[in-house]
PDB file of C-alpha atoms in Angstrom:
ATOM      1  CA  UNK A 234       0.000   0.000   0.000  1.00  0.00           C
ATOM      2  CA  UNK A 235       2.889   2.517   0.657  1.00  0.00           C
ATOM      3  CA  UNK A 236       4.316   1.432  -2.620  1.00  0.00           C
ATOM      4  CA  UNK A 237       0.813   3.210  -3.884  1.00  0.00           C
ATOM      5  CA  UNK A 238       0.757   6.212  -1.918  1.00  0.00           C
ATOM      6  CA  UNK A 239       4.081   6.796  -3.316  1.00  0.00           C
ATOM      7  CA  UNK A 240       3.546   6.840  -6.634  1.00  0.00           C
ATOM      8  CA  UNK A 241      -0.077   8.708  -6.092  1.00  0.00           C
ATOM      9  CA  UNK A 242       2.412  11.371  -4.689  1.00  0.00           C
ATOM     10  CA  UNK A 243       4.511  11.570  -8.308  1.00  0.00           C
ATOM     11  CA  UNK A 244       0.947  12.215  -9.882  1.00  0.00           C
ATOM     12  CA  UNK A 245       0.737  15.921 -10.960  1.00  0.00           C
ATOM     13  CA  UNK A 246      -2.553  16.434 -12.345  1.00  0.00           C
ATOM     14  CA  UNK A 247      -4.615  17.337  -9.359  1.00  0.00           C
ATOM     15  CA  UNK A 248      -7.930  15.952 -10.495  1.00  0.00           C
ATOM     16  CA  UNK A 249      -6.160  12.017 -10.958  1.00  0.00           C
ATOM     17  CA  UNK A 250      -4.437  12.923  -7.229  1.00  0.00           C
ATOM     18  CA  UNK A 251      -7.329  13.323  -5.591  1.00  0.00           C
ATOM     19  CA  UNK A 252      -9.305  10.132  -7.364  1.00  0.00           C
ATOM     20  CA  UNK A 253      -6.083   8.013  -6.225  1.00  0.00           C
ATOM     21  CA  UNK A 254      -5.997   9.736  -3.438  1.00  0.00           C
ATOM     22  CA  UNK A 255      -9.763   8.864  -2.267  1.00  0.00           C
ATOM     23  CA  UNK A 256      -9.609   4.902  -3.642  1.00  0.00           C
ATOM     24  CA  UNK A 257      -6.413   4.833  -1.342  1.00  0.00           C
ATOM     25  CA  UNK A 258      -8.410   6.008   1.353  1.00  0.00           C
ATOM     26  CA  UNK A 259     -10.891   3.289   0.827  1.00  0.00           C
ATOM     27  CA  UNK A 260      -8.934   0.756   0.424  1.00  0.00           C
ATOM     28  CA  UNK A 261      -7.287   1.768   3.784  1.00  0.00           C
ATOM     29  CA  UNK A 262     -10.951   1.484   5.009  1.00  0.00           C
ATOM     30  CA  UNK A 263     -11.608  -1.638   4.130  1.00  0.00           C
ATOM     31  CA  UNK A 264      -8.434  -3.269   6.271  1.00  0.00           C
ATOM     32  CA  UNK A 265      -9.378  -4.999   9.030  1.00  0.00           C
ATOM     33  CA  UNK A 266      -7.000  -3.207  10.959  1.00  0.00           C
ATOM     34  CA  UNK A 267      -6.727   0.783  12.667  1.00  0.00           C
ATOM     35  CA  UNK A 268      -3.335   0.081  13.428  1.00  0.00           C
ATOM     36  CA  UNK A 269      -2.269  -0.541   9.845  1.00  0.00           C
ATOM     37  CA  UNK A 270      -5.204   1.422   8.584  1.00  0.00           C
ATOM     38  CA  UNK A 271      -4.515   4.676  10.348  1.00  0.00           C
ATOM     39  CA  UNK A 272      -0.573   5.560   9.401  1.00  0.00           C
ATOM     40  CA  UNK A 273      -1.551   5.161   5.916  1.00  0.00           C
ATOM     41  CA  UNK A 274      -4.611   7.650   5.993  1.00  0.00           C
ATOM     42  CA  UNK A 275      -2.012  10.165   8.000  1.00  0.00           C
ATOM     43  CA  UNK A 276       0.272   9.863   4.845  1.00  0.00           C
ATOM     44  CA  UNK A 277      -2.760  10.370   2.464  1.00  0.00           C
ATOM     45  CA  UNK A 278      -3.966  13.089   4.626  1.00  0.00           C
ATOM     46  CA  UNK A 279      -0.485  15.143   4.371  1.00  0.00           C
ATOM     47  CA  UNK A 280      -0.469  14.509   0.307  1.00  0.00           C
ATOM     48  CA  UNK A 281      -3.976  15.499  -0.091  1.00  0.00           C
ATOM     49  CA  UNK A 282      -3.161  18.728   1.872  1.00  0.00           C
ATOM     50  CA  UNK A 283      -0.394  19.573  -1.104  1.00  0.00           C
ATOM     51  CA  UNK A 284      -3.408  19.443  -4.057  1.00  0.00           C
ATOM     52  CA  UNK A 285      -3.408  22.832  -4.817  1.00  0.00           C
ATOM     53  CA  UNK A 286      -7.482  22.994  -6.400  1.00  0.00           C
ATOM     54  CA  UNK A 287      -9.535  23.526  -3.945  1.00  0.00           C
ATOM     55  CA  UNK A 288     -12.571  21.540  -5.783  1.00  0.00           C
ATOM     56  CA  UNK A 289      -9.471  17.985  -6.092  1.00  0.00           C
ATOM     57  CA  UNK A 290      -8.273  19.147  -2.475  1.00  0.00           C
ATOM     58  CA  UNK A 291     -12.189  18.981  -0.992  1.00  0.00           C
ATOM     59  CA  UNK A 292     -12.696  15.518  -2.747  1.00  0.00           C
ATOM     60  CA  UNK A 293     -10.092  14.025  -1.548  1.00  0.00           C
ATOM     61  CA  UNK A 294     -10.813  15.473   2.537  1.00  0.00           C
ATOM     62  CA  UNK A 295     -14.260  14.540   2.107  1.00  0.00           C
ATOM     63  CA  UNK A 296     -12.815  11.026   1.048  1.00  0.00           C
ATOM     64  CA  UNK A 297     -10.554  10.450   4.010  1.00  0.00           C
ATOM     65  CA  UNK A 298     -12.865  12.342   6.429  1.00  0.00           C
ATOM     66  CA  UNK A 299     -15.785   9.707   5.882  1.00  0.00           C
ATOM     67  CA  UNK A 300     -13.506   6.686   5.260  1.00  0.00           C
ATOM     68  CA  UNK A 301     -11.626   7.513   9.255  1.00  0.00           C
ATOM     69  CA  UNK A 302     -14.655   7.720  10.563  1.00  0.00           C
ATOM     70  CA  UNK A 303     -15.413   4.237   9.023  1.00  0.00           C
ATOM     71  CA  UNK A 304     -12.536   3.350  11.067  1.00  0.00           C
ATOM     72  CA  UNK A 305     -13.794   5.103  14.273  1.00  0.00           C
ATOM     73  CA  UNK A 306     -11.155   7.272  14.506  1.00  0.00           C
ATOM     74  CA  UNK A 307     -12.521  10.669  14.860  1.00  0.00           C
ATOM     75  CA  UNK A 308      -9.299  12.701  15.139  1.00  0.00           C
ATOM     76  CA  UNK A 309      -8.440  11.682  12.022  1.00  0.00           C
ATOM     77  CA  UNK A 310     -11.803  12.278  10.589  1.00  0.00           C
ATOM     78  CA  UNK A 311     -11.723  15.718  12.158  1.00  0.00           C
ATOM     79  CA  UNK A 312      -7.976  16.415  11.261  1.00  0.00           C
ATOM     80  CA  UNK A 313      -9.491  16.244   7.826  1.00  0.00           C
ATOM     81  CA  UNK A 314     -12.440  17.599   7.209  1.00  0.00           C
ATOM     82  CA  UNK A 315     -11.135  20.869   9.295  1.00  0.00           C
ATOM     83  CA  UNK A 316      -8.645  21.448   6.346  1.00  0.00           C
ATOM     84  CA  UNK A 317     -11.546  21.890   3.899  1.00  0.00           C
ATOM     85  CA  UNK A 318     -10.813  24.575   1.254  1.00  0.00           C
ATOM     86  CA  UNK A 319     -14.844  25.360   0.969  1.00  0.00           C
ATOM     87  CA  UNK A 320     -17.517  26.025   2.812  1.00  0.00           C
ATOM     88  CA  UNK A 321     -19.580  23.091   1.112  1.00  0.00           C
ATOM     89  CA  UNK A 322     -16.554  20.045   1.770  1.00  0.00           C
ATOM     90  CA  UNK A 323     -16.900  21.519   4.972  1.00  0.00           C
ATOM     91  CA  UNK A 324     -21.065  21.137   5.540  1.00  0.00           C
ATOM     92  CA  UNK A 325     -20.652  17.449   3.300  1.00  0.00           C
ATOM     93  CA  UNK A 326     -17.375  15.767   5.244  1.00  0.00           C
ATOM     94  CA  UNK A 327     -19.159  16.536   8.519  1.00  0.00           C
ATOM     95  CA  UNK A 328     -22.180  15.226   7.218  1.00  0.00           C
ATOM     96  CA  UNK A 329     -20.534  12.163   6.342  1.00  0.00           C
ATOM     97  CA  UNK A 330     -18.567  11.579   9.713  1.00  0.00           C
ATOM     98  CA  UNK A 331     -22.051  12.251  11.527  1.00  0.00           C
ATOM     99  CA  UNK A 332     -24.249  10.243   9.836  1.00  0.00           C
ATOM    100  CA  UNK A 333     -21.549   7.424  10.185  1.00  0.00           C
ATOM    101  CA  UNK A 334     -21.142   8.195  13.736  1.00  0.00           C
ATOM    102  CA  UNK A 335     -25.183   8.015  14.366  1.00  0.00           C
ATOM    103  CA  UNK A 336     -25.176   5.162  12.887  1.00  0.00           C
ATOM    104  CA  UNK A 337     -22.658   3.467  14.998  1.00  0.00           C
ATOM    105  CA  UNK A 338     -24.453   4.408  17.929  1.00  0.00           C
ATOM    106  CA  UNK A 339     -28.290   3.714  16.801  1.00  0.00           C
ATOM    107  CA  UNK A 340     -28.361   0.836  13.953  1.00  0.00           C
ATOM    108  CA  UNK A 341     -32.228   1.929  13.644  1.00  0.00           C
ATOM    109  CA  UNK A 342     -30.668   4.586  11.506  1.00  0.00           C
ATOM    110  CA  UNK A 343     -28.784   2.175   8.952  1.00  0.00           C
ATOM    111  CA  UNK A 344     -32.360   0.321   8.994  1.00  0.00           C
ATOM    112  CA  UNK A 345     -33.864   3.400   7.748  1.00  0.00           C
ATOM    113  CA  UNK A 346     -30.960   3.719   4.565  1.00  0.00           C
ATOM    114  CA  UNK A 347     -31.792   0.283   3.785  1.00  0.00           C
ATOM    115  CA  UNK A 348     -35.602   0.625   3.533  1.00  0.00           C
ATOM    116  CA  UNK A 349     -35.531   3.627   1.263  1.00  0.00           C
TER     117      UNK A 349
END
């Protein structure tokens, strides 16, 4: 996986970073494991911070915002989403962390995803 992050980081288009950036992130996710799982987000974390467009920079936060949270680590998912470059990655990486945190804490609330 670092072998991926690294060359994500030689990418120079912002647009492709932040689309490798945000599968990295899920992929990351889907590890069984925080303690492997979390280093790797902190390194995609710190390269999505260098995309310089705001719109690439606020995909890829909202990406590793929601996909920490997935992990229940919340410093991480805050870490993120508080270096949105907008107002609206702001309002829709919250959103994600909260509605994953609710969710966690009252499984009514996934019943009511999966009945619409």
């Amino acid at each position: 996986m670092y072998i991926v992050l690294y060359c994500s980081n030689q990418i120079q288009d912002s647009y492709e970073k932040s689309e490798a950036l945000s599968s990295i992130a899920e992929a990351v996710a889907k590890l069984n494991s925080s303690e492997k799982a979390i280093p790797l987000l902190e390194k995609v974390l710190k390269a999505a911070n260098q995309i310089q467009d705001s719109d690439d920079k606020a995909r890829a936060l909202t990406s590793i915002a929601e996909n920490s949270a997935k992990l229940d680590n919340w410093r991480l998912a805050r870490d993120a989403f508080t270096k949105c470059p907008t107002d609206d990655c702001k309002v829709e990486s919250r959103a994600k962390v909260l509605t994953i945190w609710a969710e966690n804490n009252n499984s009514a609330l996934v019943d009511l995803d999966e009945e619409e």
